[in-house]
CSV table of C-alpha atoms in Angstrom, one decimal:
chain,number,residue,atom,x,y,z
A,1318,ASP,CA,111.1,103.4,91.3
A,1319,ALA,CA,109.7,103.8,94.8
A,1320,ASP,CA,110.7,107.0,96.6
A,1321,VAL,CA,111.0,105.3,100.0
A,1322,THR,CA,112.2,101.7,100.1
A,1323,GLN,CA,112.6,99.3,103.0
A,1324,THR,CA,114.6,96.1,103.3
A,1325,PRO,CA,113.8,93.4,104.0
A,1326,ARG,CA,110.1,93.2,103.3
A,1327,ASN,CA,109.6,90.2,105.4
A,1328,ARG,CA,111.7,88.7,108.2
A,1329,ILE,CA,111.2,85.8,110.5
A,1330,THR,CA,113.7,85.6,113.4
A,1331,LYS,CA,114.2,84.0,116.8
A,1332,THR,CA,114.1,85.5,120.2
A,1333,GLY,CA,117.5,87.1,121.2
A,1334,LYS,CA,118.7,87.7,117.6
A,1335,ARG,CA,119.9,91.1,116.5
A,1336,ILE,CA,117.9,92.5,113.6
A,1337,MET,CA,118.4,95.5,111.4
A,1338,LEU,CA,115.7,97.1,109.2
A,1339,GLU,CA,116.9,99.5,106.6
A,1340,CYS,CA,115.2,102.5,104.9
A,1341,SER,CA,116.4,104.5,102.0
A,1342,GLN,CA,114.7,107.5,100.3
A,1343,THR,CA,115.2,109.4,97.1
A,1344,LYS,CA,112.9,112.3,98.0
A,1345,GLY,CA,115.7,114.5,99.3
A,1346,HIS,CA,113.8,114.9,102.6
A,1347,ASP,CA,115.6,115.8,105.8
A,1348,ARG,CA,113.1,114.2,108.2
A,1349,MET,CA,112.8,110.4,108.6
A,1350,TYR,CA,110.7,108.3,111.0
A,1351,TRP,CA,110.2,104.7,112.1
A,1352,TYR,CA,106.8,103.4,113.2
A,1353,ARG,CA,105.4,100.1,114.1
A,1354,GLN,CA,101.8,99.1,113.5
A,1355,ASP,CA,99.9,96.6,115.5
A,1356,PRO,CA,96.3,95.5,115.0
A,1357,GLY,CA,94.0,97.8,117.0
A,1358,LEU,CA,96.8,100.1,118.1
A,1359,GLY,CA,97.5,102.1,114.9
A,1360,LEU,CA,100.9,103.5,114.0
A,1361,ARG,CA,103.2,104.3,116.9
A,1362,LEU,CA,106.4,106.3,116.6
A,1363,ILE,CA,109.6,104.6,117.6
A,1364,TYR,CA,112.3,107.1,116.6
A,1365,TYR,CA,112.6,110.1,114.4
A,1366,SER,CA,115.4,112.2,112.9
A,1367,PHE,CA,115.2,115.7,111.6
A,1368,ASP,CA,118.6,115.7,110.0
A,1369,VAL,CA,121.8,113.5,110.0
A,1370,LYS,CA,123.0,114.7,113.4
A,1371,ASP,CA,119.6,114.6,115.0
A,1372,ILE,CA,118.0,111.5,116.6
A,1373,ASN,CA,114.9,111.6,118.9
A,1374,LYS,CA,113.0,109.0,120.8
A,1375,GLY,CA,109.4,108.5,120.0
A,1376,GLU,CA,106.7,107.0,122.2
A,1377,ILE,CA,107.9,103.4,122.2
A,1378,SER,CA,111.7,103.5,121.8
A,1379,ASP,CA,112.6,100.9,124.4
A,1380,GLY,CA,114.2,97.8,122.8
A,1381,TYR,CA,115.1,99.7,119.7
A,1382,SER,CA,118.0,101.8,118.4
A,1383,VAL,CA,118.5,103.8,115.2
A,1384,SER,CA,121.3,105.1,113.0
A,1385,ARG,CA,121.1,107.9,110.5
A,1386,GLN,CA,124.0,107.1,108.2
A,1387,ALA,CA,123.2,109.8,105.6
A,1388,GLN,CA,120.3,112.1,104.6
A,1389,ALA,CA,118.9,109.3,102.6
A,1390,LYS,CA,119.3,106.4,105.0
A,1391,PHE,CA,117.8,105.6,108.4
A,1392,SER,CA,118.1,102.1,109.9
A,1393,LEU,CA,116.3,100.6,112.9
A,1394,SER,CA,117.9,97.9,115.0
A,1395,LEU,CA,116.5,95.4,117.5
A,1396,GLU,CA,119.5,94.5,119.6
A,1397,SER,CA,117.8,91.4,121.1
A,1398,ALA,CA,114.5,90.7,119.5
A,1399,ILE,CA,111.5,89.5,121.6
A,1400,PRO,CA,108.1,88.1,120.5
A,1401,ASN,CA,106.2,91.3,121.3
A,1402,GLN,CA,108.2,93.1,118.7
A,1403,THR,CA,106.4,91.1,116.1
A,1404,ALA,CA,104.7,93.8,114.0
A,1405,LEU,CA,104.6,95.7,110.7
A,1406,TYR,CA,107.3,98.4,110.6
A,1407,PHE,CA,107.1,101.5,108.4
A,1408,CYS,CA,109.7,104.1,107.6
A,1409,ALA,CA,108.5,107.5,106.5
A,1410,THR,CA,109.9,110.8,105.4
A,1411,SER,CA,108.8,114.4,105.3
A,1412,GLY,CA,110.2,117.7,104.1
A,1413,LEU,CA,111.5,120.7,106.0
A,1414,GLY,CA,109.2,123.5,104.9
A,1415,ALA,CA,106.4,125.0,107.0
A,1416,GLY,CA,103.8,123.2,104.9
A,1417,ASP,CA,105.6,119.9,104.7
A,1418,ASN,CA,103.4,117.9,107.1
A,1419,GLU,CA,102.7,115.1,104.7
A,1420,GLN,CA,104.7,112.0,105.4
A,1421,PHE,CA,105.6,109.5,102.7
A,1422,PHE,CA,105.8,105.9,103.8
A,1423,GLY,CA,107.8,103.0,102.6
A,1424,PRO,CA,106.1,99.7,101.8
A,1425,GLY,CA,106.7,98.2,105.3
A,1426,THR,CA,108.7,95.3,106.8
A,1427,ARG,CA,106.7,92.5,108.3
A,1428,LEU,CA,108.8,91.2,111.2
A,1429,THR,CA,107.9,88.0,113.1
A,1430,VAL,CA,109.9,87.1,116.2
A,1431,LEU,CA,109.5,83.5,117.3
B,1223,ARG,CA,92.5,109.0,127.0
B,1224,LYS,CA,94.1,108.3,123.6
B,1225,GLU,CA,95.5,111.4,121.7
B,1226,VAL,CA,93.5,110.5,118.6
B,1227,GLU,CA,90.4,108.3,118.8
B,1228,GLN,CA,88.4,106.8,116.0
B,1229,ASP,CA,85.6,104.4,115.8
B,1230,PRO,CA,87.4,101.3,114.5
B,1231,GLY,CA,84.3,100.0,112.6
B,1232,PRO,CA,84.1,98.0,110.5
B,1233,PHE,CA,81.7,99.9,108.3
B,1234,ASN,CA,80.1,97.8,105.7
B,1235,VAL,CA,78.1,99.8,103.1
B,1236,PRO,CA,76.7,99.2,99.6
B,1237,GLU,CA,78.1,100.9,96.5
B,1238,GLY,CA,76.6,104.4,96.2
B,1239,ALA,CA,76.1,104.9,99.9
B,1240,THR,CA,77.2,107.9,101.9
B,1241,VAL,CA,79.4,107.1,104.9
B,1242,ALA,CA,80.9,109.3,107.6
B,1243,PHE,CA,83.8,108.8,109.9
B,1244,ASN,CA,84.5,110.7,113.1
B,1245,CYS,CA,87.6,111.4,115.0
B,1246,THR,CA,88.4,113.2,118.3
B,1247,TYR,CA,91.8,114.5,119.5
B,1248,SER,CA,92.8,115.4,123.0
B,1249,ASN,CA,95.5,118.1,122.5
B,1250,SER,CA,93.7,121.5,122.0
B,1251,ALA,CA,97.0,123.0,120.7
B,1252,SER,CA,97.0,120.7,117.7
B,1253,GLN,CA,97.6,122.6,114.5
B,1254,SER,CA,97.3,120.3,111.5
B,1255,PHE,CA,94.9,117.6,110.7
B,1256,PHE,CA,94.8,114.9,108.0
B,1257,TRP,CA,93.1,111.8,106.7
B,1258,TYR,CA,95.3,109.0,105.4
B,1259,ARG,CA,94.1,105.9,103.6
B,1260,GLN,CA,95.7,102.5,104.1
B,1261,ASP,CA,94.9,99.6,101.8
B,1262,CYS,CA,95.3,96.1,103.2
B,1263,ARG,CA,98.9,95.2,103.9
B,1264,LYS,CA,100.1,98.5,102.2
B,1265,GLU,CA,101.6,101.7,103.5
B,1266,PRO,CA,99.4,104.7,104.5
B,1267,LYS,CA,99.0,107.5,102.0
B,1268,LEU,CA,97.7,111.0,102.4
B,1269,LEU,CA,94.1,111.3,101.3
B,1270,MET,CA,93.5,114.9,102.2
B,1271,SER,CA,94.4,117.6,104.7
B,1272,VAL,CA,91.6,119.1,106.9
B,1273,TYR,CA,91.2,122.8,107.0
B,1274,SER,CA,89.3,124.9,109.5
B,1275,SER,CA,86.8,126.0,106.9
B,1276,GLY,CA,86.2,122.5,105.7
B,1277,ASN,CA,87.3,121.2,102.4
B,1278,GLU,CA,86.2,119.0,99.6
B,1279,ASP,CA,88.0,116.8,97.1
B,1280,GLY,CA,85.6,115.1,94.7
B,1281,ARG,CA,83.4,112.7,96.6
B,1282,PHE,CA,85.3,113.4,99.9
B,1283,THR,CA,84.6,116.1,102.4
B,1284,ALA,CA,86.6,116.8,105.5
B,1285,GLN,CA,85.4,119.0,108.4
B,1286,LEU,CA,87.2,120.3,111.5
B,1287,ASN,CA,85.5,121.6,114.7
B,1288,ARG,CA,88.2,123.0,116.9
B,1289,ALA,CA,85.9,123.9,119.7
B,1290,SER,CA,84.8,120.2,120.0
B,1291,GLN,CA,88.2,118.9,119.0
B,1292,TYR,CA,86.5,116.8,116.3
B,1293,ILE,CA,87.3,115.9,112.7
B,1294,SER,CA,85.1,114.1,110.2
B,1295,LEU,CA,85.4,112.6,106.8
B,1296,LEU,CA,82.4,112.1,104.5
B,1297,ILE,CA,82.5,109.9,101.5
B,1298,ARG,CA,79.6,110.2,99.0
B,1299,ASP,CA,78.7,107.7,96.3
B,1300,SER,CA,80.9,105.0,97.7
B,1301,LYS,CA,82.9,102.9,95.2
B,1302,LEU,CA,84.3,99.4,95.7
B,1303,SER,CA,87.7,100.9,95.4
B,1304,ASP,CA,87.1,103.0,98.6
B,1305,SER,CA,87.4,99.9,100.7
B,1306,ALA,CA,90.3,100.6,103.0
B,1307,THR,CA,91.3,101.7,106.5
B,1308,TYR,CA,91.0,105.4,107.0
B,1309,LEU,CA,93.4,106.9,109.5
B,1310,CYS,CA,92.8,110.2,111.3
B,1311,VAL,CA,96.1,112.0,111.8
B,1312,VAL,CA,97.0,115.0,113.9
B,1313,ASN,CA,100.1,117.2,114.1
B,1314,PRO,CA,100.0,118.0,117.8
B,1315,ASN,CA,102.2,121.1,117.7
B,1316,ALA,CA,103.4,123.6,115.1
B,1317,GLY,CA,106.9,124.3,116.4
B,1318,GLY,CA,110.0,123.2,118.2
B,1319,THR,CA,111.0,119.5,118.2
B,1320,SER,CA,107.4,118.4,117.7
B,1321,TYR,CA,107.4,120.0,114.3
B,1322,GLY,CA,106.7,117.4,111.7
B,1323,LYS,CA,105.6,114.7,114.1
B,1324,LEU,CA,102.2,113.1,113.5
B,1325,THR,CA,99.9,111.2,115.8
B,1326,PHE,CA,97.8,108.5,114.2
B,1327,GLY,CA,94.4,107.2,115.2
B,1328,GLN,CA,93.9,103.4,115.1
B,1329,GLY,CA,92.0,103.6,111.9
B,1330,THR,CA,88.4,103.0,110.7
B,1331,ILE,CA,87.8,100.0,108.4
B,1332,LEU,CA,85.5,100.5,105.5
B,1333,THR,CA,84.2,97.8,103.2
B,1334,VAL,CA,82.1,98.8,100.2
B,1335,HIS,CA,80.1,95.8,98.7
B,1336,PRO,CA,78.3,95.5,95.4
């Protein structure tokens, strides 16, 4: 079984709709991240959380919100989706130790906003 | 200036060729450096960390030049299975709330052909 899972894997929605993307992990990591990936722009950080009570904005948080329901779960919401939020979204996790820089990614959610 | 810049390619090389990718980063305080690999429509995965003294893992060699703020990845004896996007990744700071955050380059596309 995958260590980091994301649901849904694909979603098509309309402008103005509320969307929630979910991420779960079984790695026991404290740190979780949400990224979006667009062609030519690479991965950009939306939000990150270093533990259940910690939420931080990344470089492109406008139009998004997150919830860290438990150590293992980190969800991303688009309150009112717009077409330029069409992208591939990745959740990632990392450990807490000094050497734990490696991030482990989920399989991604492909979101299309019409 | 982007925090992490890569030549997007694409690089098209025959099997057996040697190919090198370069990456520059803007934050001189950056502490940790990595190369990730991303297959088409898949999640990024850590290929190798990059150490100041340079390091090698089989056919892959990574180099870091802190003075020039430059990272490289050399692939020898290219295989068809090396075809992927290679992401240069930097941890901009070692401490505080930046700890664990990564900044990704936009990726370099490699295609190895028979």
